[in-house]
Coordinates of C-alpha atoms and ligand atoms in Angstrom, one line a residue:
M130 CA -42.5 1.5 24.7
S131 CA -41.2 2.8 21.5
T132 CA -39.7 6.1 20.7
L133 CA -39.3 8.4 17.6
I134 CA -36.3 10.3 17.4
N135 CA -36.0 13.0 14.5
G136 CA -32.6 13.8 12.8
I137 CA -31.0 14.6 9.7
A138 CA -31.2 12.0 6.8
A139 CA -27.7 11.5 5.8
S140 CA -27.7 8.2 3.9
A141 CA -30.6 6.5 2.2
G142 CA -31.9 3.2 3.2
I143 CA -33.6 1.5 6.0
A144 CA -31.8 -0.7 8.9
I145 CA -33.1 -2.7 11.7
A146 CA -30.8 -4.2 14.2
K147 CA -29.5 -4.0 17.8
A148 CA -28.1 -0.9 19.2
Y149 CA -24.1 -0.9 19.6
R150 CA -23.1 2.2 21.6
L151 CA -19.8 3.7 20.6
E152 CA -18.4 4.6 24.2
N153 CA -16.5 7.7 24.7
P154 CA -16.2 7.4 28.5
D155 CA -15.2 10.1 31.0
L156 CA -11.6 9.3 32.2
T157 CA -11.1 12.2 34.4
I158 CA -9.1 10.9 37.4
E159 CA -8.7 12.3 41.1
K160 CA -5.6 12.4 43.0
K161 CA -5.7 10.3 46.1
A162 CA -3.2 9.5 49.1
I163 CA -2.9 5.7 49.4
S164 CA -2.2 4.1 52.8
D165 CA -1.9 0.5 51.5
I166 CA 0.7 0.7 48.9
D167 CA 0.5 -3.3 48.2
A168 CA -3.3 -3.1 47.6
E169 CA -2.6 -0.2 45.3
M170 CA 0.0 -2.1 43.4
N171 CA -2.1 -5.2 43.2
R172 CA -4.9 -2.9 41.6
F173 CA -2.5 -1.4 39.0
D174 CA -1.2 -4.9 38.2
A175 CA -4.9 -6.3 37.5
A176 CA -5.8 -3.3 35.4
M177 CA -2.4 -4.0 33.3
T178 CA -3.3 -7.7 33.0
K179 CA -6.7 -6.9 31.7
A180 CA -5.7 -4.4 29.4
K181 CA -3.1 -7.0 28.1
Q182 CA -5.5 -9.6 27.5
E183 CA -8.1 -7.1 25.9
L184 CA -5.2 -6.2 23.5
E185 CA -4.3 -9.9 22.7
I186 CA -8.0 -10.5 21.6
I187 CA -8.2 -7.4 19.6
K188 CA -4.8 -8.0 17.8
E189 CA -6.0 -11.6 16.9
K190 CA -9.3 -10.2 15.6
A191 CA -7.7 -7.3 13.8
F192 CA -5.4 -9.9 12.2
E193 CA -8.1 -12.2 11.0
D194 CA -10.5 -9.3 9.8
L195 CA -8.1 -6.5 8.9
G196 CA -4.8 -8.0 8.2
E197 CA -1.3 -7.7 9.2
D198 CA -0.7 -4.1 9.2
K199 CA -3.7 -3.3 11.6
A200 CA -2.8 -6.1 14.0
A201 CA 0.6 -4.7 14.0
I202 CA -0.8 -1.4 15.8
F203 CA -2.0 -3.5 18.5
A204 CA 1.1 -5.5 18.9
A205 CA 3.1 -2.3 19.4
H206 CA 0.6 -1.4 22.2
L207 CA 1.3 -4.6 24.0
L208 CA 5.1 -3.8 23.7
V209 CA 4.5 -0.7 25.3
L210 CA 2.5 -2.3 28.1
S211 CA 5.5 -4.8 28.8
D212 CA 8.3 -2.2 28.7
P213 CA 9.9 -1.8 32.0
E214 CA 11.0 1.7 31.2
L215 CA 7.3 2.9 31.6
V216 CA 6.1 0.3 34.0
N217 CA 8.6 0.6 36.7
P218 CA 8.5 4.6 37.2
I219 CA 4.7 4.1 37.5
K220 CA 5.4 1.4 40.2
D221 CA 7.8 3.7 41.9
K222 CA 5.7 6.6 42.0
I223 CA 2.8 4.7 43.8
K224 CA 5.5 3.6 46.1
N225 CA 7.3 6.5 46.8
E226 CA 4.9 9.1 46.8
S227 CA 1.8 7.2 47.9
V228 CA -0.5 8.2 45.1
N229 CA -3.1 6.4 43.4
A230 CA -2.3 4.4 40.6
E231 CA -4.5 6.6 38.1
V232 CA -2.4 9.5 38.9
A233 CA 0.8 7.6 38.8
L234 CA 0.0 6.0 35.3
D235 CA -1.2 9.4 34.1
E236 CA 1.8 11.5 35.2
T237 CA 4.3 9.0 34.0
A238 CA 2.8 8.6 30.8
Q239 CA 2.4 12.4 30.0
M240 CA 6.0 12.9 31.0
F241 CA 6.8 10.2 28.0
I242 CA 4.4 11.6 25.9
S243 CA 5.8 15.2 26.2
M244 CA 9.4 13.8 25.7
F245 CA 8.7 11.8 22.7
E246 CA 6.4 14.4 21.0
A247 CA 9.2 17.1 21.2
M248 CA 11.7 14.9 19.3
D249 CA 12.1 15.6 15.9
N250 CA 11.7 12.1 14.9
E251 CA 8.6 10.8 13.2
Y252 CA 9.2 7.3 14.7
M253 CA 9.5 8.6 18.3
K254 CA 6.3 10.5 17.7
E255 CA 4.4 7.7 16.9
R256 CA 5.6 6.2 20.2
A257 CA 4.0 8.8 21.9
A258 CA 0.6 8.2 20.3
D259 CA 0.9 4.7 21.4
I260 CA 1.6 5.7 24.8
R261 CA -1.4 7.8 24.9
D262 CA -3.9 5.1 23.6
V263 CA -2.4 2.3 26.0
T264 CA -2.8 4.8 29.1
K265 CA -6.5 5.3 28.2
R266 CA -7.1 1.7 28.1
V267 CA -5.4 0.8 31.4
L268 CA -7.1 3.9 32.8
S269 CA -10.4 2.6 31.8
H270 CA -9.7 -0.7 33.8
L271 CA -8.7 1.2 36.6
L272 CA -11.8 3.5 36.6
G273 CA -14.1 0.4 35.7
V274 CA -15.3 2.1 32.6
T275 CA -15.6 0.7 29.3
I276 CA -14.0 1.8 25.9
S277 CA -15.6 0.5 22.9
N278 CA -13.7 -1.9 20.4
P279 CA -15.6 -1.5 17.2
S280 CA -13.3 -3.8 15.5
L281 CA -14.6 -6.6 17.5
I282 CA -18.1 -6.2 16.3
S283 CA -19.3 -9.7 15.0
E284 CA -23.2 -9.6 14.7
E285 CA -25.3 -7.1 13.1
V286 CA -25.6 -3.7 14.7
I287 CA -26.5 0.1 14.5
I288 CA -23.8 2.0 15.8
I289 CA -25.1 4.7 18.3
A290 CA -22.5 7.6 18.9
E291 CA -22.2 11.2 19.9
D292 CA -20.3 11.9 16.8
L293 CA -18.1 9.5 14.2
T294 CA -15.0 10.8 13.0
P295 CA -14.1 10.2 9.3
S296 CA -11.6 7.8 10.2
D297 CA -14.0 5.9 12.8
T298 CA -16.2 5.7 9.7
A299 CA -13.6 4.2 7.5
Q300 CA -13.0 1.5 10.0
L301 CA -16.6 0.4 10.3
N302 CA -17.1 -3.3 9.0
R303 CA -19.9 -3.0 6.5
E304 CA -20.6 -6.8 7.1
F305 CA -21.8 -6.0 10.6
V306 CA -22.6 -2.4 10.9
K307 CA -26.1 -2.2 9.2
G308 CA -26.5 1.7 10.0
F309 CA -25.7 4.5 12.2
T310 CA -26.9 7.4 14.0
T311 CA -25.3 10.1 15.9
D312 CA -26.4 13.0 18.2
I313 CA -24.2 15.7 16.1
G314 CA -23.4 16.4 12.5
G315 CA -25.0 17.4 9.2
R316 CA -25.6 16.2 5.8
T317 CA -22.4 17.3 4.7
S318 CA -20.2 16.2 7.5
H319 CA -17.5 13.6 6.3
S320 CA -18.9 10.6 8.1
A321 CA -22.3 11.1 6.5
I322 CA -20.6 11.4 3.1
M323 CA -18.6 8.4 3.9
A324 CA -21.7 6.5 5.0
R325 CA -23.5 7.2 1.4
S326 CA -20.2 6.0 -0.4
M327 CA -20.3 2.8 2.0
E328 CA -24.4 2.3 1.6
I329 CA -24.8 2.2 5.2
P330 CA -28.2 3.9 6.0
A331 CA -27.6 6.7 8.7
V332 CA -29.2 9.6 10.5
V333 CA -27.4 12.2 12.0
G334 CA -27.8 15.5 14.1
T335 CA -30.4 13.8 16.4
K336 CA -29.2 15.8 19.3
S337 CA -30.2 12.9 21.6
V338 CA -29.5 9.2 20.4
T339 CA -27.0 8.9 23.0
S340 CA -29.2 9.6 25.9
D341 CA -32.1 7.9 24.5
I342 CA -31.0 4.5 23.4
A343 CA -29.4 1.5 25.7
N344 CA -27.1 -0.9 24.2
G345 CA -28.7 -4.1 22.8
V346 CA -32.2 -2.8 22.2
T347 CA -33.9 -2.8 18.8
V348 CA -33.4 0.4 16.4
I349 CA -34.8 1.2 13.3
V350 CA -32.7 3.7 11.3
D351 CA -34.8 5.3 8.4
G352 CA -32.1 7.4 6.4
L353 CA -34.8 8.1 3.7
D354 CA -36.8 10.4 6.1
G355 CA -34.3 11.3 8.9
K356 CA -36.1 9.1 11.6
V357 CA -34.8 6.6 14.4
I358 CA -37.3 4.5 16.2
V359 CA -36.4 3.1 19.3
N360 CA -37.9 -0.3 20.7
P361 CA -40.3 -0.6 17.8
S362 CA -43.4 -2.8 17.8
E363 CA -43.9 -5.6 15.8
Q364 CA -46.3 -3.9 13.7
T365 CA -43.8 -0.9 13.0
I366 CA -41.0 -3.4 12.2
A367 CA -43.2 -4.9 9.5
D368 CA -44.1 -1.6 8.1
Y369 CA -40.4 -0.8 8.0
Q370 CA -39.7 -4.0 6.5
K371 CA -42.1 -3.1 3.8
K372 CA -40.6 0.4 3.3
K373 CA -37.3 -1.4 3.0
S374 CA -38.6 -3.8 0.1
D375 CA -40.2 -0.7 -1.6
Y376 CA -37.2 1.1 -1.7
D377 CA -35.2 -2.0 -2.9
A378 CA -37.7 -2.4 -5.6
Q379 CA -37.2 1.3 -6.6
K380 CA -33.2 0.6 -6.6
A381 CA -34.0 -2.2 -8.9
E382 CA -36.2 -0.3 -11.4
W383 CA -33.2 2.6 -11.3
A384 CA -30.7 -0.3 -11.8
K385 CA -31.8 -0.8 -15.5
L386 CA -30.2 2.4 -16.3
V387 CA -26.9 1.6 -15.3
N388 CA -25.2 1.2 -18.7
E389 CA -27.1 4.3 -20.4
K390 CA -25.8 7.4 -21.0
T391 CA -27.3 10.5 -19.3
V392 CA -29.4 12.4 -21.8
T393 CA -32.3 14.9 -21.1
S394 CA -35.6 14.6 -22.8
D395 CA -34.5 17.2 -25.5
D396 CA -31.2 14.9 -26.3
Q397 CA -28.7 17.0 -24.3
H398 CA -26.0 15.0 -22.4
V399 CA -24.6 16.2 -19.1
E400 CA -22.1 13.9 -17.3
L401 CA -23.0 12.2 -13.9
A402 CA -19.9 11.0 -12.1
A403 CA -19.0 9.6 -8.5
N404 CA -17.4 10.9 -5.6
I405 CA -15.1 8.5 -4.1
G406 CA -12.9 8.2 -1.2
T407 CA -10.9 5.0 -1.8
P408 CA -9.9 2.7 -4.6
E409 CA -12.7 0.2 -3.2
D410 CA -15.3 2.9 -4.1
V411 CA -14.6 2.4 -7.9
K412 CA -16.6 -0.8 -7.7
G413 CA -19.6 1.1 -6.2
A414 CA -19.1 4.1 -8.9
L415 CA -19.2 1.4 -11.8
A416 CA -22.1 -0.3 -10.5
N417 CA -24.0 2.7 -10.0
G418 CA -23.4 3.7 -13.7
G419 CA -20.9 6.7 -12.9
E420 CA -19.7 8.0 -16.2
G421 CA -16.4 9.0 -14.3
V422 CA -15.0 9.9 -11.0
G423 CA -15.7 13.6 -10.4
L424 CA -14.0 13.8 -7.0
Y425 CA -11.4 11.5 -5.4
R426 CA -11.2 12.5 -1.9
T427 CA -7.4 11.5 -1.7
E428 CA -7.1 12.4 2.0
F429 CA -8.8 9.2 3.2
L430 CA -5.4 7.5 2.2
Y431 CA -3.8 9.7 4.7
M432 CA -6.1 8.8 7.5
G433 CA -6.8 6.0 10.0
R434 CA -2.9 5.1 10.0
D435 CA 0.0 6.7 12.0
Q436 CA 2.3 7.9 9.4
L437 CA 2.1 9.6 5.9
P438 CA 1.7 7.3 2.9
T439 CA 4.7 6.6 0.6
E440 CA 4.9 8.0 -2.8
D441 CA 4.9 4.3 -4.1
E442 CA 1.7 3.4 -1.9
Q443 CA 0.0 6.7 -3.4
F444 CA 1.1 6.0 -7.0
D445 CA -0.5 2.4 -6.6
A446 CA -3.7 3.8 -5.2
Y447 CA -4.1 6.3 -8.1
K448 CA -3.1 3.9 -10.7
T449 CA -5.6 1.3 -9.3
V450 CA -8.4 3.9 -9.6
L451 CA -7.3 5.2 -13.0
E452 CA -7.0 1.4 -14.4
R453 CA -10.3 0.5 -13.1
M454 CA -12.2 3.3 -14.5
E455 CA -11.0 2.3 -18.0
G456 CA -10.3 5.7 -19.6
K457 CA -13.1 7.2 -18.2
P458 CA -12.3 11.0 -16.6
V459 CA -11.0 10.6 -13.2
V460 CA -10.7 14.0 -11.2
V461 CA -8.3 13.6 -8.5
R462 CA -8.3 16.5 -5.6
T463 CA -5.0 17.0 -3.9
L464 CA -4.8 16.8 -0.2
D465 CA -7.7 18.3 1.7
I466 CA -6.7 17.7 5.4
G467 CA -8.2 20.0 8.0
G468 CA -11.8 21.1 9.3
D469 CA -13.2 17.6 10.5
K470 CA -10.4 15.6 8.7
E471 CA -7.6 15.5 10.9
L472 CA -4.1 13.8 10.7
P473 CA -3.0 13.4 14.2
Y474 CA 0.5 12.3 13.3
L475 CA 1.1 15.8 11.5
H476 CA 0.9 17.2 15.2
L477 CA -0.6 20.5 13.8
P478 CA -1.6 22.9 16.8
K479 CA -5.3 23.0 17.7
E480 CA -7.1 25.9 16.2
M481 CA -10.1 27.9 17.2
N482 CA -11.7 27.6 13.8
P483 CA -10.5 24.6 11.9
F484 CA -12.7 25.0 8.9
L485 CA -11.2 28.6 8.4
G486 CA -7.7 27.4 9.4
F487 CA -4.5 25.9 8.2
R488 CA -5.9 23.2 5.9
A489 CA -5.9 22.0 2.4
I490 CA -4.1 24.0 -0.2
R491 CA -3.0 26.4 2.6
L492 CA -1.1 23.3 4.3
C493 CA 0.3 21.8 1.0
L494 CA 1.8 25.0 -0.1
E495 CA 3.5 25.3 3.3
E496 CA 4.5 21.6 3.9
Q497 CA 5.7 21.2 0.3
D498 CA 7.5 18.0 0.8
I499 CA 3.9 16.4 1.5
F500 CA 2.3 18.1 -1.6
R501 CA 5.2 17.4 -4.1
T502 CA 5.3 13.7 -3.0
Q503 CA 1.5 13.6 -3.8
L504 CA 2.0 15.3 -7.2
R505 CA 4.7 13.0 -8.3
A506 CA 2.6 9.8 -7.2
L507 CA -0.2 11.2 -9.7
L508 CA 2.2 12.3 -12.4
R509 CA 3.5 9.0 -12.1
A510 CA 0.1 7.4 -12.4
S511 CA -1.3 9.6 -15.3
K512 CA -0.3 7.2 -18.0
F513 CA -2.7 4.8 -16.8
G514 CA -6.0 6.4 -17.6
N515 CA -7.6 9.9 -17.8
L516 CA -6.4 11.9 -15.1
K517 CA -7.5 15.4 -14.0
I518 CA -6.1 17.1 -11.1
M519 CA -7.7 19.7 -9.0
F520 CA -6.7 21.7 -5.8
P521 CA -8.9 22.2 -2.9
M522 CA -9.9 25.4 -0.7
I523 CA -8.2 28.1 -3.4
A524 CA -8.8 31.5 -2.1
T525 CA -6.8 33.6 -4.2
L526 CA -5.3 33.3 -7.6
D527 CA -1.8 33.5 -6.3
E528 CA -2.3 30.2 -4.6
F529 CA -3.7 28.6 -7.6
R530 CA -0.8 29.8 -9.6
Q531 CA 1.8 28.7 -7.0
A532 CA 0.1 25.1 -6.9
K533 CA 0.1 25.0 -10.5
A534 CA 3.7 25.9 -10.7
I535 CA 4.7 23.3 -8.4
L536 CA 2.9 20.7 -10.3
L537 CA 4.6 21.8 -13.5
E538 CA 8.0 21.7 -11.8
E539 CA 7.6 18.0 -10.5
K540 CA 6.3 17.0 -14.0
E541 CA 9.5 18.7 -15.8
K542 CA 11.5 16.8 -13.2
L543 CA 10.0 13.5 -13.9
V544 CA 10.1 14.0 -17.5
S545 CA 13.8 14.9 -17.5
A546 CA 14.4 11.8 -15.4
G547 CA 12.9 9.7 -18.1
T548 CA 9.5 8.9 -16.4
A549 CA 6.6 8.8 -18.7
V550 CA 3.9 11.4 -17.7
S551 CA 0.5 12.0 -19.6
D552 CA 0.6 15.3 -21.6
D553 CA -2.9 16.2 -21.6
I554 CA -3.8 16.1 -17.8
E555 CA -6.4 19.0 -17.1
I556 CA -5.6 21.2 -14.1
G557 CA -8.3 22.6 -12.3
M558 CA -9.6 24.0 -9.1
M559 CA -12.7 23.7 -6.6
V560 CA -14.9 26.7 -6.3
E561 CA -15.5 26.3 -2.3
I562 CA -14.8 30.0 -1.1
P563 CA -16.9 32.8 -2.1
S564 CA -13.9 34.9 -3.3
T565 CA -13.1 32.4 -6.1
A566 CA -16.7 32.2 -7.4
I567 CA -17.0 36.1 -7.2
L568 CA -13.7 36.3 -9.2
A569 CA -14.6 33.1 -11.5
D570 CA -14.2 35.1 -14.6
Q571 CA -10.4 35.8 -13.7
F572 CA -9.8 32.1 -12.5
A573 CA -11.5 30.9 -15.8
K574 CA -8.7 32.3 -18.0
E575 CA -6.2 30.0 -15.9
V576 CA -8.1 26.9 -15.1
D577 CA -9.1 23.9 -17.2
F578 CA -12.2 23.5 -15.4
F579 CA -14.0 24.4 -12.2
S580 CA -15.7 21.9 -9.8
I581 CA -18.0 23.5 -7.4
G582 CA -17.5 22.3 -3.7
T583 CA -21.0 23.3 -2.5
N584 CA -20.7 21.6 1.1
D585 CA -17.8 24.3 1.6
L586 CA -19.4 27.1 -0.5
I587 CA -22.6 27.2 1.3
Q588 CA -20.9 26.8 4.8
Y589 CA -18.6 29.9 4.0
T590 CA -21.3 31.9 2.2
M591 CA -23.8 31.4 5.0
A592 CA -21.1 31.5 7.9
A593 CA -22.7 28.1 9.1
D594 CA -20.5 25.5 10.4
R595 CA -21.4 22.4 8.5
M596 CA -20.9 19.9 11.3
N597 CA -23.3 22.1 13.7
E598 CA -26.8 20.7 13.7
Q599 CA -27.8 23.8 15.5
V600 CA -27.4 25.8 12.4
S601 CA -28.2 23.1 10.0
Y602 CA -30.9 25.1 8.8
L603 CA -28.6 27.5 7.2
Y604 CA -27.4 24.9 4.8
Q605 CA -29.3 26.0 2.1
P606 CA -28.6 24.7 -1.5
Y607 CA -31.5 26.6 -3.3
N608 CA -30.8 30.1 -1.5
P609 CA -30.7 32.5 -4.4
S610 CA -27.4 33.7 -3.0
I611 CA -25.9 30.4 -3.6
L612 CA -27.6 29.9 -6.8
R613 CA -26.2 33.2 -8.1
L614 CA -22.7 32.3 -7.0
V615 CA -23.2 29.0 -8.9
S616 CA -24.3 30.5 -11.9
M617 CA -21.6 32.9 -12.2
V618 CA -19.2 30.1 -12.0
I619 CA -20.6 28.1 -15.0
D620 CA -21.0 31.4 -16.9
A621 CA -17.3 32.3 -16.3
A622 CA -16.3 28.7 -17.4
H623 CA -18.1 28.8 -20.4
K624 CA -17.1 32.3 -21.6
E625 CA -13.5 30.9 -21.6
G626 CA -14.4 27.7 -23.2
K627 CA -14.0 25.7 -20.0
W628 CA -16.3 23.2 -18.4
A629 CA -17.6 23.5 -14.9
G630 CA -18.8 20.6 -12.6
M631 CA -20.2 20.2 -9.1
C632 CA -19.1 17.9 -6.5
G633 CA -20.5 19.0 -3.5
E634 CA -23.8 17.1 -2.1
M635 CA -26.0 19.7 -3.8
A636 CA -25.2 17.9 -7.3
G637 CA -27.2 14.9 -6.5
D638 CA -30.1 16.8 -4.8
S639 CA -33.4 16.0 -6.7
I640 CA -34.7 19.7 -6.0
A641 CA -31.4 21.4 -7.2
I642 CA -30.9 18.9 -10.5
P643 CA -33.5 20.6 -12.6
I644 CA -32.2 24.3 -11.5
L645 CA -28.3 23.2 -12.2
L646 CA -29.4 21.7 -15.4
G647 CA -31.1 25.1 -16.3
L648 CA -28.1 27.0 -15.4
G649 CA -25.9 25.0 -17.7
L650 CA -23.7 22.8 -15.4
D651 CA -21.9 20.2 -17.4
E652 CA -20.9 17.5 -14.9
F653 CA -22.7 16.6 -11.7
S654 CA -20.7 14.4 -9.3
M655 CA -22.1 12.8 -6.4
S656 CA -22.2 9.7 -3.9
A657 CA -22.4 6.8 -6.3
T658 CA -25.9 5.9 -5.0
S659 CA -27.5 9.3 -6.0
I660 CA -26.3 8.5 -9.6
L661 CA -29.2 6.4 -11.0
P662 CA -32.1 8.3 -9.4
A663 CA -30.3 11.4 -11.1
R664 CA -30.2 9.9 -14.2
S665 CA -33.9 8.8 -14.1
Q666 CA -34.8 12.2 -13.2
L667 CA -32.6 14.0 -15.9
K668 CA -33.9 11.9 -18.6
K669 CA -37.5 13.5 -18.0
L670 CA -36.3 16.9 -17.8
S671 CA -35.8 19.5 -21.0
K672 CA -32.7 21.2 -20.7
Q673 CA -34.3 24.1 -22.7
E674 CA -37.2 24.2 -20.5
A675 CA -35.0 24.3 -17.3
A676 CA -32.8 26.9 -18.9
S677 CA -35.8 29.3 -19.5
F678 CA -36.6 29.5 -15.9
K679 CA -32.9 30.7 -15.1
Q680 CA -33.7 34.4 -14.8
Q681 CA -36.7 33.9 -13.0
I682 CA -35.1 31.8 -10.1
L683 CA -32.0 33.8 -9.8
S684 CA -34.3 37.0 -9.0
M685 CA -36.2 35.3 -6.2
S686 CA -35.7 36.2 -2.7
T687 CA -36.0 33.0 -0.5
S688 CA -34.9 29.2 -0.5
D689 CA -38.7 28.4 0.2
E690 CA -39.9 30.2 -2.9
V691 CA -37.5 28.5 -5.1
V692 CA -38.5 25.1 -3.9
E693 CA -42.1 25.9 -4.5
F694 CA -41.3 27.0 -8.0
V695 CA -39.3 24.1 -8.7
K696 CA -41.8 21.5 -7.4
T697 CA -44.7 23.3 -9.3
K698 CA -42.9 23.7 -12.7
F699 CA -41.5 20.3 -12.5
K700 CA -44.5 18.4 -11.1
M701 CA -42.5 17.0 -8.2
Ligands
PEP131 C1 -17.3 20.4 -1.0 O1 -16.8 21.1 -0.1 O2 -18.3 20.5 -1.4 C2 -16.6 19.3 -1.2 C3 -16.9 18.4 -2.2 O3 -15.3 19.0 -0.5 P1 -15.5 18.2 1.0 O4 -16.8 17.8 1.1 O5 -14.7 17.0 1.1 O6 -15.1 19.4 1.7
MG132 MG1 -14.8 21.1 0.5

């Protein structure tokens, strides 16, 4: 029988394929006294053999599909499994203490992990991560549970998961992963944002897909309306195939606007830019008619690996993006790690409230080596295109001044050493924290531009975690409190002759677009796939008419009232 599950539409499109459950199995272990030591040894050896065979297959597959770098990770895991310094103490423990293999493995591994983690040496810290991974794999065989290996997927699937981290998402193979759906998460969680840039249909925050969907059943992910259909009938499949082809036809209509400028019906130009996470995303930005990159989330360069990217690796990535954009503006945001974007190899302490913690510019001002390396890479790349740099999560003027001073210091050093650096790099900041929106008139005197990050600005203004589907009703981009903050930022920028953009998801939202046009927003930066629908909408809007509603909208009292008004006035 078919079942309908409702969730949050996170990435547009329709996908129909078999379910692939991304398992995160329970690896809890119990201590047991063992009487038959030989049998326990054999059980341990058998689990080790299975783990090695599995790793050999994964290594081969990673080599073929993902290249030598990724394969090297699994080669390192195989080495750990063959290391007598780890294996012998486990066997000794089983023999001498008569404990079960799970406990012997876990206690021995924990001892090595703590030892390596305490060392002041990045290489040794990475070995701790390898041991942790390998232990998990052997444990899964001892306990008879399955851990998923998404890198091995070789047929079309829809991923079913409790949650996907941004690095899980980055590793999804676009050829086979047709869609995904999760129990938790909201429209602005980073896995949702990445799904949009990868053009993978997704529904998040369903609360129940992992309990309701078995491996291998047919699933439809409707990323347009936020629905998941499990075990659909022939008729439902046919209906959704029709919905998919209608959507494809609509996309073909939008595609005709790809080389056009974005001009309103009263001939006013606004800039439509793309948000990207990797140099590969530039293809999608250009194919969708992006007039620039309004947000390059550089943190993805730091994720899905086990050490910091070098200055040269970063230089290559930034140069590639600037060159591929051929002189169009590229706003690069400096490292914004923290919140839902973790870097395990930095070994930062766990925090009670990661979104309010040691993240983004706070971390960069403290860990200046990391920050300065990135700034040098950016400055060196600046000659290859039209670079603008902005700092994330600024809360105070002092933070902006410090970040800018460090950037100028690095520039000075490079220039003195004879390195060519562009002379007209604009330096701006993101407005994501209410303190900066409220004080935007002061910031506007010192920045070259603002980019409003509404994903965070809304979560901080409403005090509602953007990852938590229970409070997702508080993600209210049209709430007049948010609109007033946005309006203050735009007005403050214009008063100082600066420009104001928006790179939060709100910038591509069809209800928000007429409001933002009326508030005077200069640049709208969004997921690449939202650009053409936005251009099509803006071409039909009059900026003057939209501006005439500004005061009326800003004096409304609820989000619903604003939505009702926009729908009526703009005939939506
Ligand atoms: C934002 O907060 O709106 C933003 C664009 O940054 P991120 O989504 O990466 O936090
Ligand atoms: Mg943000």
